mmCIF file with all atom_site columns, C-alpha atoms in Angstrom:
data_model
loop_
_atom_site.group_PDB
_atom_site.id
_atom_site.type_symbol
_atom_site.label_atom_id
_atom_site.label_alt_id
_atom_site.label_comp_id
_atom_site.label_asym_id
_atom_site.label_entity_id
_atom_site.label_seq_id
_atom_site.pdbx_PDB_ins_code
_atom_site.Cartn_x
_atom_site.Cartn_y
_atom_site.Cartn_z
_atom_site.occupancy
_atom_site.B_iso_or_equiv
_atom_site.pdbx_formal_charge
_atom_site.auth_seq_id
_atom_site.auth_comp_id
_atom_site.auth_asym_id
_atom_site.auth_atom_id
_atom_site.pdbx_PDB_model_num
ATOM 1   C CA . MET A 1 1   ? 28.882 19.688 149.055 1.00 93.00 ? 278 MET A CA 1
ATOM 2   C CA . ASN A 1 2   ? 25.544 17.728 149.142 1.00 97.00 ? 279 ASN A CA 1
ATOM 3   C CA . LYS A 1 3   ? 22.878 18.430 146.248 1.00 98.00 ? 280 LYS A CA 1
ATOM 4   C CA . VAL A 1 4   ? 19.271 19.922 146.489 1.00 98.00 ? 281 VAL A CA 1
ATOM 5   C CA . ALA A 1 5   ? 16.732 18.428 144.430 1.00 98.00 ? 282 ALA A CA 1
ATOM 6   C CA . VAL A 1 6   ? 14.138 20.537 142.873 1.00 98.00 ? 283 VAL A CA 1
ATOM 7   C CA . ILE A 1 7   ? 11.105 18.780 141.936 1.00 98.00 ? 284 ILE A CA 1
ATOM 8   C CA . MET A 1 8   ? 8.314  20.219 140.050 1.00 98.00 ? 285 MET A CA 1
ATOM 9   C CA . GLY A 1 9   ? 4.388  18.530 139.999 1.00 97.00 ? 286 GLY A CA 1
ATOM 10  C CA . SER A 1 10  ? 4.104  19.347 136.567 1.00 96.00 ? 287 SER A CA 1
ATOM 11  C CA . ASP A 1 11  ? 6.437  21.152 133.922 1.00 97.00 ? 288 ASP A CA 1
ATOM 12  C CA . SER A 1 12  ? 3.935  23.932 133.889 1.00 96.00 ? 289 SER A CA 1
ATOM 13  C CA . ASP A 1 13  ? 5.708  24.926 137.210 1.00 97.00 ? 290 ASP A CA 1
ATOM 14  C CA . LEU A 1 14  ? 9.051  25.627 135.131 1.00 97.00 ? 291 LEU A CA 1
ATOM 15  C CA . PRO A 1 15  ? 8.913  29.209 135.135 1.00 98.00 ? 292 PRO A CA 1
ATOM 16  C CA . ILE A 1 16  ? 8.763  29.690 138.936 1.00 98.00 ? 293 ILE A CA 1
ATOM 17  C CA . VAL A 1 17  ? 11.011 26.666 139.654 1.00 98.00 ? 294 VAL A CA 1
ATOM 18  C CA . GLU A 1 18  ? 13.616 28.066 137.302 1.00 98.00 ? 295 GLU A CA 1
ATOM 19  C CA . LYS A 1 19  ? 14.248 30.788 140.015 1.00 98.00 ? 296 LYS A CA 1
ATOM 20  C CA . ALA A 1 20  ? 14.922 28.355 142.322 1.00 98.00 ? 297 ALA A CA 1
ATOM 21  C CA . ILE A 1 21  ? 17.603 26.998 140.241 1.00 98.00 ? 298 ILE A CA 1
ATOM 22  C CA . ALA A 1 22  ? 19.165 30.278 139.043 1.00 98.00 ? 299 ALA A CA 1
ATOM 23  C CA . THR A 1 23  ? 19.484 30.930 142.720 1.00 98.00 ? 300 THR A CA 1
ATOM 24  C CA . LEU A 1 24  ? 21.065 27.651 143.631 1.00 98.00 ? 301 LEU A CA 1
ATOM 25  C CA . GLY A 1 25  ? 23.157 28.165 140.681 1.00 98.00 ? 302 GLY A CA 1
ATOM 26  C CA . GLU A 1 26  ? 24.402 31.635 142.129 1.00 98.00 ? 303 GLU A CA 1
ATOM 27  C CA . PHE A 1 27  ? 25.915 29.591 145.278 1.00 98.00 ? 304 PHE A CA 1
ATOM 28  C CA . GLY A 1 28  ? 27.399 26.802 143.179 1.00 98.00 ? 305 GLY A CA 1
ATOM 29  C CA . VAL A 1 29  ? 25.139 24.055 144.891 1.00 98.00 ? 306 VAL A CA 1
ATOM 30  C CA . PRO A 1 30  ? 25.050 21.017 142.714 1.00 98.00 ? 307 PRO A CA 1
ATOM 31  C CA . THR A 1 31  ? 20.860 20.802 141.521 1.00 98.00 ? 308 THR A CA 1
ATOM 32  C CA . GLU A 1 32  ? 19.089 18.168 140.116 1.00 98.00 ? 309 GLU A CA 1
ATOM 33  C CA . VAL A 1 33  ? 15.706 18.987 138.878 1.00 98.00 ? 310 VAL A CA 1
ATOM 34  C CA . HIS A 1 34  ? 12.558 16.506 137.976 1.00 98.00 ? 311 HIS A CA 1
ATOM 35  C CA . VAL A 1 35  ? 8.854  16.256 137.364 1.00 98.00 ? 312 VAL A CA 1
ATOM 36  C CA . PHE A 1 36  ? 7.583  13.613 139.724 1.00 98.00 ? 313 PHE A CA 1
ATOM 37  C CA . SER A 1 37  ? 3.787  14.177 140.373 1.00 96.00 ? 314 SER A CA 1
ATOM 38  C CA . ALA A 1 38  ? 2.132  13.043 143.791 1.00 96.00 ? 315 ALA A CA 1
ATOM 39  C CA . HIS A 1 39  ? -0.845 11.802 142.051 1.00 95.00 ? 316 HIS A CA 1
ATOM 40  C CA . ARG A 1 40  ? 0.249  10.747 138.570 1.00 96.00 ? 317 ARG A CA 1
ATOM 41  C CA . THR A 1 41  ? 3.904  9.281  139.183 1.00 97.00 ? 318 THR A CA 1
ATOM 42  C CA . PRO A 1 42  ? 3.328  8.713  142.766 1.00 97.00 ? 319 PRO A CA 1
ATOM 43  C CA . GLU A 1 43  ? 6.057  5.439  142.891 1.00 98.00 ? 320 GLU A CA 1
ATOM 44  C CA . GLN A 1 44  ? 8.551  7.616  141.105 1.00 98.00 ? 321 GLN A CA 1
ATOM 45  C CA . ALA A 1 45  ? 8.175  10.306 143.559 1.00 98.00 ? 322 ALA A CA 1
ATOM 46  C CA . ARG A 1 46  ? 8.414  8.228  146.660 1.00 98.00 ? 323 ARG A CA 1
ATOM 47  C CA . ALA A 1 47  ? 11.526 5.956  145.175 1.00 98.00 ? 324 ALA A CA 1
ATOM 48  C CA . PHE A 1 48  ? 13.380 9.133  144.969 1.00 98.00 ? 325 PHE A CA 1
ATOM 49  C CA . ALA A 1 49  ? 12.533 10.533 147.619 1.00 98.00 ? 326 ALA A CA 1
ATOM 50  C CA . MET A 1 50  ? 13.269 7.265  149.974 1.00 98.00 ? 327 MET A CA 1
ATOM 51  C CA . SER A 1 51  ? 16.848 7.165  148.159 1.00 98.00 ? 328 SER A CA 1
ATOM 52  C CA . ALA A 1 52  ? 17.521 11.016 148.257 1.00 98.00 ? 329 ALA A CA 1
ATOM 53  C CA . ARG A 1 53  ? 19.967 10.824 151.188 1.00 98.00 ? 330 ARG A CA 1
ATOM 54  C CA . GLU A 1 54  ? 22.016 7.590  149.762 1.00 98.00 ? 331 GLU A CA 1
ATOM 55  C CA . ASN A 1 55  ? 22.353 9.791  146.822 1.00 98.00 ? 332 ASN A CA 1
ATOM 56  C CA . GLY A 1 56  ? 24.058 12.828 147.912 1.00 98.00 ? 333 GLY A CA 1
ATOM 57  C CA . PHE A 1 57  ? 20.720 15.109 148.489 1.00 98.00 ? 334 PHE A CA 1
ATOM 58  C CA . GLY A 1 58  ? 20.990 17.307 151.503 1.00 98.00 ? 335 GLY A CA 1
ATOM 59  C CA . ALA A 1 59  ? 17.555 19.029 150.918 1.00 98.00 ? 336 ALA A CA 1
ATOM 60  C CA . ILE A 1 60  ? 14.570 18.697 148.599 1.00 98.00 ? 337 ILE A CA 1
ATOM 61  C CA . LEU A 1 61  ? 12.515 21.790 147.012 1.00 98.00 ? 338 LEU A CA 1
ATOM 62  C CA . ALA A 1 62  ? 9.109  20.497 146.002 1.00 98.00 ? 339 ALA A CA 1
ATOM 63  C CA . ALA A 1 63  ? 7.029  22.574 143.725 1.00 98.00 ? 340 ALA A CA 1
ATOM 64  C CA . ALA A 1 64  ? 3.370  22.148 142.997 1.00 97.00 ? 341 ALA A CA 1
ATOM 65  C CA . GLY A 1 65  ? 0.069  24.020 142.593 1.00 95.00 ? 342 GLY A CA 1
ATOM 66  C CA . LYS A 1 66  ? -3.709 23.218 143.194 1.00 93.00 ? 343 LYS A CA 1
ATOM 67  C CA . ALA A 1 67  ? -3.933 20.068 145.450 1.00 86.00 ? 344 ALA A CA 1
ATOM 68  C CA . ALA A 1 68  ? -0.225 20.387 146.075 1.00 94.00 ? 345 ALA A CA 1
ATOM 69  C CA . HIS A 1 69  ? 0.196  17.208 147.761 1.00 95.00 ? 346 HIS A CA 1
ATOM 70  C CA . LEU A 1 70  ? 3.793  16.681 145.930 1.00 98.00 ? 347 LEU A CA 1
ATOM 71  C CA . ALA A 1 71  ? 5.956  18.437 149.188 1.00 98.00 ? 348 ALA A CA 1
ATOM 72  C CA . GLY A 1 72  ? 3.980  15.948 151.325 1.00 98.00 ? 349 GLY A CA 1
ATOM 73  C CA . ALA A 1 73  ? 4.473  12.834 149.330 1.00 98.00 ? 350 ALA A CA 1
ATOM 74  C CA . ILE A 1 74  ? 8.124  13.407 149.217 1.00 98.00 ? 351 ILE A CA 1
ATOM 75  C CA . ALA A 1 75  ? 8.573  14.655 152.949 1.00 98.00 ? 352 ALA A CA 1
ATOM 76  C CA . ALA A 1 76  ? 6.417  11.197 154.082 1.00 98.00 ? 353 ALA A CA 1
ATOM 77  C CA . ASN A 1 77  ? 9.279  9.269  152.562 1.00 98.00 ? 354 ASN A CA 1
ATOM 78  C CA . THR A 1 78  ? 12.574 10.959 153.622 1.00 98.00 ? 355 THR A CA 1
ATOM 79  C CA . THR A 1 79  ? 13.984 12.478 156.636 1.00 98.00 ? 356 THR A CA 1
ATOM 80  C CA . LEU A 1 80  ? 15.791 15.075 154.689 1.00 98.00 ? 357 LEU A CA 1
ATOM 81  C CA . PRO A 1 81  ? 14.659 18.562 154.697 1.00 98.00 ? 358 PRO A CA 1
ATOM 82  C CA . VAL A 1 82  ? 11.373 19.165 152.123 1.00 98.00 ? 359 VAL A CA 1
ATOM 83  C CA . ILE A 1 83  ? 10.845 22.867 151.405 1.00 98.00 ? 360 ILE A CA 1
ATOM 84  C CA . GLY A 1 84  ? 7.395  23.620 149.879 1.00 98.00 ? 361 GLY A CA 1
ATOM 85  C CA . ILE A 1 85  ? 6.796  26.244 146.749 1.00 98.00 ? 362 ILE A CA 1
ATOM 86  C CA . PRO A 1 86  ? 3.208  26.475 146.387 1.00 98.00 ? 363 PRO A CA 1
ATOM 87  C CA . VAL A 1 87  ? 2.531  27.370 142.980 1.00 98.00 ? 364 VAL A CA 1
ATOM 88  C CA . LYS A 1 88  ? -0.059 30.232 141.655 1.00 97.00 ? 365 LYS A CA 1
ATOM 89  C CA . SER A 1 89  ? -2.776 28.926 139.283 1.00 91.00 ? 366 SER A CA 1
ATOM 90  C CA . ASN A 1 90  ? -6.222 30.361 138.105 1.00 88.00 ? 367 ASN A CA 1
ATOM 91  C CA . THR A 1 91  ? -8.280 28.613 141.073 1.00 83.00 ? 368 THR A CA 1
ATOM 92  C CA . LEU A 1 92  ? -8.039 30.498 143.966 1.00 93.00 ? 369 LEU A CA 1
ATOM 93  C CA . ASP A 1 93  ? -4.502 32.426 143.299 1.00 94.00 ? 370 ASP A CA 1
ATOM 94  C CA . GLY A 1 94  ? -2.545 29.815 145.010 1.00 95.00 ? 371 GLY A CA 1
ATOM 95  C CA . ILE A 1 95  ? -4.369 29.870 148.178 1.00 96.00 ? 372 ILE A CA 1
ATOM 96  C CA . ASP A 1 96  ? -5.217 26.080 147.482 1.00 96.00 ? 373 ASP A CA 1
ATOM 97  C CA . ALA A 1 97  ? -1.542 24.926 147.149 1.00 96.00 ? 374 ALA A CA 1
ATOM 98  C CA . LEU A 1 98  ? -0.482 26.929 150.041 1.00 97.00 ? 375 LEU A CA 1
ATOM 99  C CA . LEU A 1 99  ? -2.822 25.183 152.762 1.00 96.00 ? 376 LEU A CA 1
ATOM 100 C CA . SER A 1 100 ? -2.104 21.977 150.937 1.00 94.00 ? 377 SER A CA 1
ATOM 101 C CA . THR A 1 101 ? 1.197  22.413 151.274 1.00 96.00 ? 378 THR A CA 1
ATOM 102 C CA . VAL A 1 102 ? 1.492  23.961 154.987 1.00 96.00 ? 379 VAL A CA 1
ATOM 103 C CA . GLN A 1 103 ? -0.590 22.096 156.535 1.00 95.00 ? 380 GLN A CA 1
ATOM 104 C CA . MET A 1 104 ? 1.015  18.616 157.232 1.00 95.00 ? 381 MET A CA 1
ATOM 105 C CA . PRO A 1 105 ? 0.287  16.479 160.274 1.00 95.00 ? 382 PRO A CA 1
ATOM 106 C CA . SER A 1 106 ? 2.848  16.146 163.115 1.00 96.00 ? 383 SER A CA 1
ATOM 107 C CA . GLY A 1 107 ? 5.518  14.256 162.232 1.00 97.00 ? 384 GLY A CA 1
ATOM 108 C CA . ILE A 1 108 ? 6.261  15.006 158.812 1.00 97.00 ? 385 ILE A CA 1
ATOM 109 C CA . PRO A 1 109 ? 7.203  18.502 158.452 1.00 97.00 ? 386 PRO A CA 1
ATOM 110 C CA . VAL A 1 110 ? 7.432  20.714 155.260 1.00 98.00 ? 387 VAL A CA 1
ATOM 111 C CA . ALA A 1 111 ? 8.919  24.003 155.360 1.00 98.00 ? 388 ALA A CA 1
ATOM 112 C CA . THR A 1 112 ? 6.848  26.290 153.146 1.00 98.00 ? 389 THR A CA 1
ATOM 113 C CA . VAL A 1 113 ? 7.499  29.377 151.658 1.00 98.00 ? 390 VAL A CA 1
ATOM 114 C CA . ALA A 1 114 ? 4.763  31.923 149.909 1.00 98.00 ? 391 ALA A CA 1
ATOM 115 C CA . ILE A 1 115 ? 3.120  31.328 147.110 1.00 98.00 ? 392 ILE A CA 1
ATOM 116 C CA . ASP A 1 116 ? 5.725  31.053 144.259 1.00 98.00 ? 393 ASP A CA 1
ATOM 117 C CA . GLY A 1 117 ? 8.131  31.843 146.681 1.00 98.00 ? 394 GLY A CA 1
ATOM 118 C CA . ALA A 1 118 ? 11.189 30.025 144.644 1.00 98.00 ? 395 ALA A CA 1
ATOM 119 C CA . VAL A 1 119 ? 14.063 32.254 145.508 1.00 98.00 ? 396 VAL A CA 1
ATOM 120 C CA . ASN A 1 120 ? 13.464 31.927 149.118 1.00 98.00 ? 397 ASN A CA 1
ATOM 121 C CA . ALA A 1 121 ? 13.213 27.967 148.701 1.00 98.00 ? 398 ALA A CA 1
ATOM 122 C CA . ALA A 1 122 ? 16.197 27.786 147.352 1.00 98.00 ? 399 ALA A CA 1
ATOM 123 C CA . LEU A 1 123 ? 18.188 30.432 149.817 1.00 98.00 ? 400 LEU A CA 1
ATOM 124 C CA . LEU A 1 124 ? 16.462 28.234 152.611 1.00 98.00 ? 401 LEU A CA 1
ATOM 125 C CA . ALA A 1 125 ? 18.131 24.861 151.179 1.00 98.00 ? 402 ALA A CA 1
ATOM 126 C CA . VAL A 1 126 ? 21.249 27.074 151.085 1.00 98.00 ? 403 VAL A CA 1
ATOM 127 C CA . GLN A 1 127 ? 20.846 27.997 154.629 1.00 98.00 ? 404 GLN A CA 1
ATOM 128 C CA . ILE A 1 128 ? 20.666 24.185 155.715 1.00 98.00 ? 405 ILE A CA 1
ATOM 129 C CA . LEU A 1 129 ? 23.886 23.245 153.950 1.00 98.00 ? 406 LEU A CA 1
ATOM 130 C CA . ALA A 1 130 ? 25.500 25.604 155.152 1.00 98.00 ? 407 ALA A CA 1
ATOM 131 C CA . VAL A 1 131 ? 25.633 24.587 158.638 1.00 98.00 ? 408 VAL A CA 1
ATOM 132 C CA . SER A 1 132 ? 27.942 22.463 158.053 1.00 97.00 ? 409 SER A CA 1
ATOM 133 C CA . ASP A 1 133 ? 30.158 24.463 155.142 1.00 98.00 ? 410 ASP A CA 1
ATOM 134 C CA . PRO A 1 134 ? 31.879 27.343 156.243 1.00 98.00 ? 411 PRO A CA 1
ATOM 135 C CA . ALA A 1 135 ? 32.365 28.667 152.660 1.00 97.00 ? 412 ALA A CA 1
ATOM 136 C CA . LEU A 1 136 ? 28.500 28.319 151.378 1.00 98.00 ? 413 LEU A CA 1
ATOM 137 C CA . ALA A 1 137 ? 27.660 30.543 154.321 1.00 98.00 ? 414 ALA A CA 1
ATOM 138 C CA . ALA A 1 138 ? 30.225 33.092 153.862 1.00 98.00 ? 415 ALA A CA 1
ATOM 139 C CA . ALA A 1 139 ? 28.927 33.345 150.736 1.00 98.00 ? 416 ALA A CA 1
ATOM 140 C CA . LEU A 1 140 ? 25.038 34.083 152.403 1.00 98.00 ? 417 LEU A CA 1
ATOM 141 C CA . ASP A 1 141 ? 26.567 36.488 154.292 1.00 98.00 ? 418 ASP A CA 1
ATOM 142 C CA . ALA A 1 142 ? 28.339 38.405 151.506 1.00 98.00 ? 419 ALA A CA 1
ATOM 143 C CA . ARG A 1 143 ? 24.553 38.133 149.240 1.00 98.00 ? 420 ARG A CA 1
ATOM 144 C CA . ARG A 1 144 ? 22.943 39.565 152.651 1.00 98.00 ? 421 ARG A CA 1
ATOM 145 C CA . ALA A 1 145 ? 25.651 42.332 152.910 1.00 98.00 ? 422 ALA A CA 1
ATOM 146 C CA . ALA A 1 146 ? 24.635 42.928 149.130 1.00 98.00 ? 423 ALA A CA 1
ATOM 147 C CA . ASP A 1 147 ? 21.225 43.063 149.498 1.00 98.00 ? 424 ASP A CA 1
ATOM 148 C CA . THR A 1 148 ? 21.756 45.315 152.434 1.00 98.00 ? 425 THR A CA 1
ATOM 149 C CA . ARG A 1 149 ? 23.716 47.855 150.209 1.00 98.00 ? 426 ARG A CA 1
ATOM 150 C CA . LYS A 1 150 ? 21.395 47.698 147.602 1.00 98.00 ? 427 LYS A CA 1
ATOM 151 C CA . THR A 1 151 ? 18.313 48.564 149.573 1.00 98.00 ? 428 THR A CA 1
ATOM 152 C CA . LEU A 1 152 ? 20.391 51.614 151.373 1.00 98.00 ? 429 LEU A CA 1
ATOM 153 C CA . GLU A 1 153 ? 21.068 52.804 147.546 1.00 98.00 ? 430 GLU A CA 1
ATOM 154 C CA . LYS A 1 154 ? 17.350 52.983 146.732 1.00 98.00 ? 431 LYS A CA 1
ATOM 155 C CA . ASP A 1 155 ? 17.094 54.423 150.141 1.00 97.00 ? 432 ASP A CA 1
ATOM 156 C CA . GLN A 1 156 ? 18.875 57.024 149.155 1.00 97.00 ? 433 GLN A CA 1
ATOM 157 C CA . ALA A 1 157 ? 17.716 57.752 145.862 1.00 97.00 ? 434 ALA A CA 1
ATOM 158 C CA . VAL A 1 158 ? 14.253 58.070 147.460 1.00 97.00 ? 435 VAL A CA 1
ATOM 159 C CA . ALA A 1 159 ? 15.166 60.426 149.919 1.00 97.00 ? 436 ALA A CA 1
ATOM 160 C CA . GLN A 1 160 ? 16.774 62.846 147.591 1.00 96.00 ? 437 GLN A CA 1
ATOM 161 C CA . ARG A 1 161 ? 13.824 62.991 145.182 1.00 96.00 ? 438 ARG A CA 1
ATOM 162 C CA . PHE A 1 162 ? 11.260 63.423 147.928 1.00 96.00 ? 439 PHE A CA 1
ATOM 163 C CA . ASN A 1 163 ? 13.050 64.877 151.249 1.00 95.00 ? 440 ASN A CA 1
ATOM 164 C CA . LYS A 1 164 ? 13.861 68.407 150.305 1.00 84.00 ? 441 LYS A CA 1
#
């Protein structure tokens, strides 16, 4: 199974990124985590992205806030799928990070999830890997079924309380 890289622009993004790491762990996806900044360590971010495929990665998650150029900088240097996680900050509530991540030029795609959407970023990476991994696809199906059951149980509880 290919690995998923989880890159954050600053260790202050770790509380959000930990949700992606945990979700990937639930599926047994090997994960490697780094702090690389598009602005403070551009050479290291570029070198990582350029060698990611040869190093066994199948997707890269890139989390950053404010002028969130990390996902784009990574995507510019690899043809692996890159999933951007815009991180909420005190400035503009993360809208700046969302726009910086989602507004990529033609030819350099970055899949972008919601602000602080680390769980969905991890699930999207798992879906990408599951294209060629039937066991991983089955695990995704099982998670969806479990989520359906949980939601229907909540529906029953609410209905019993209010639908008399």
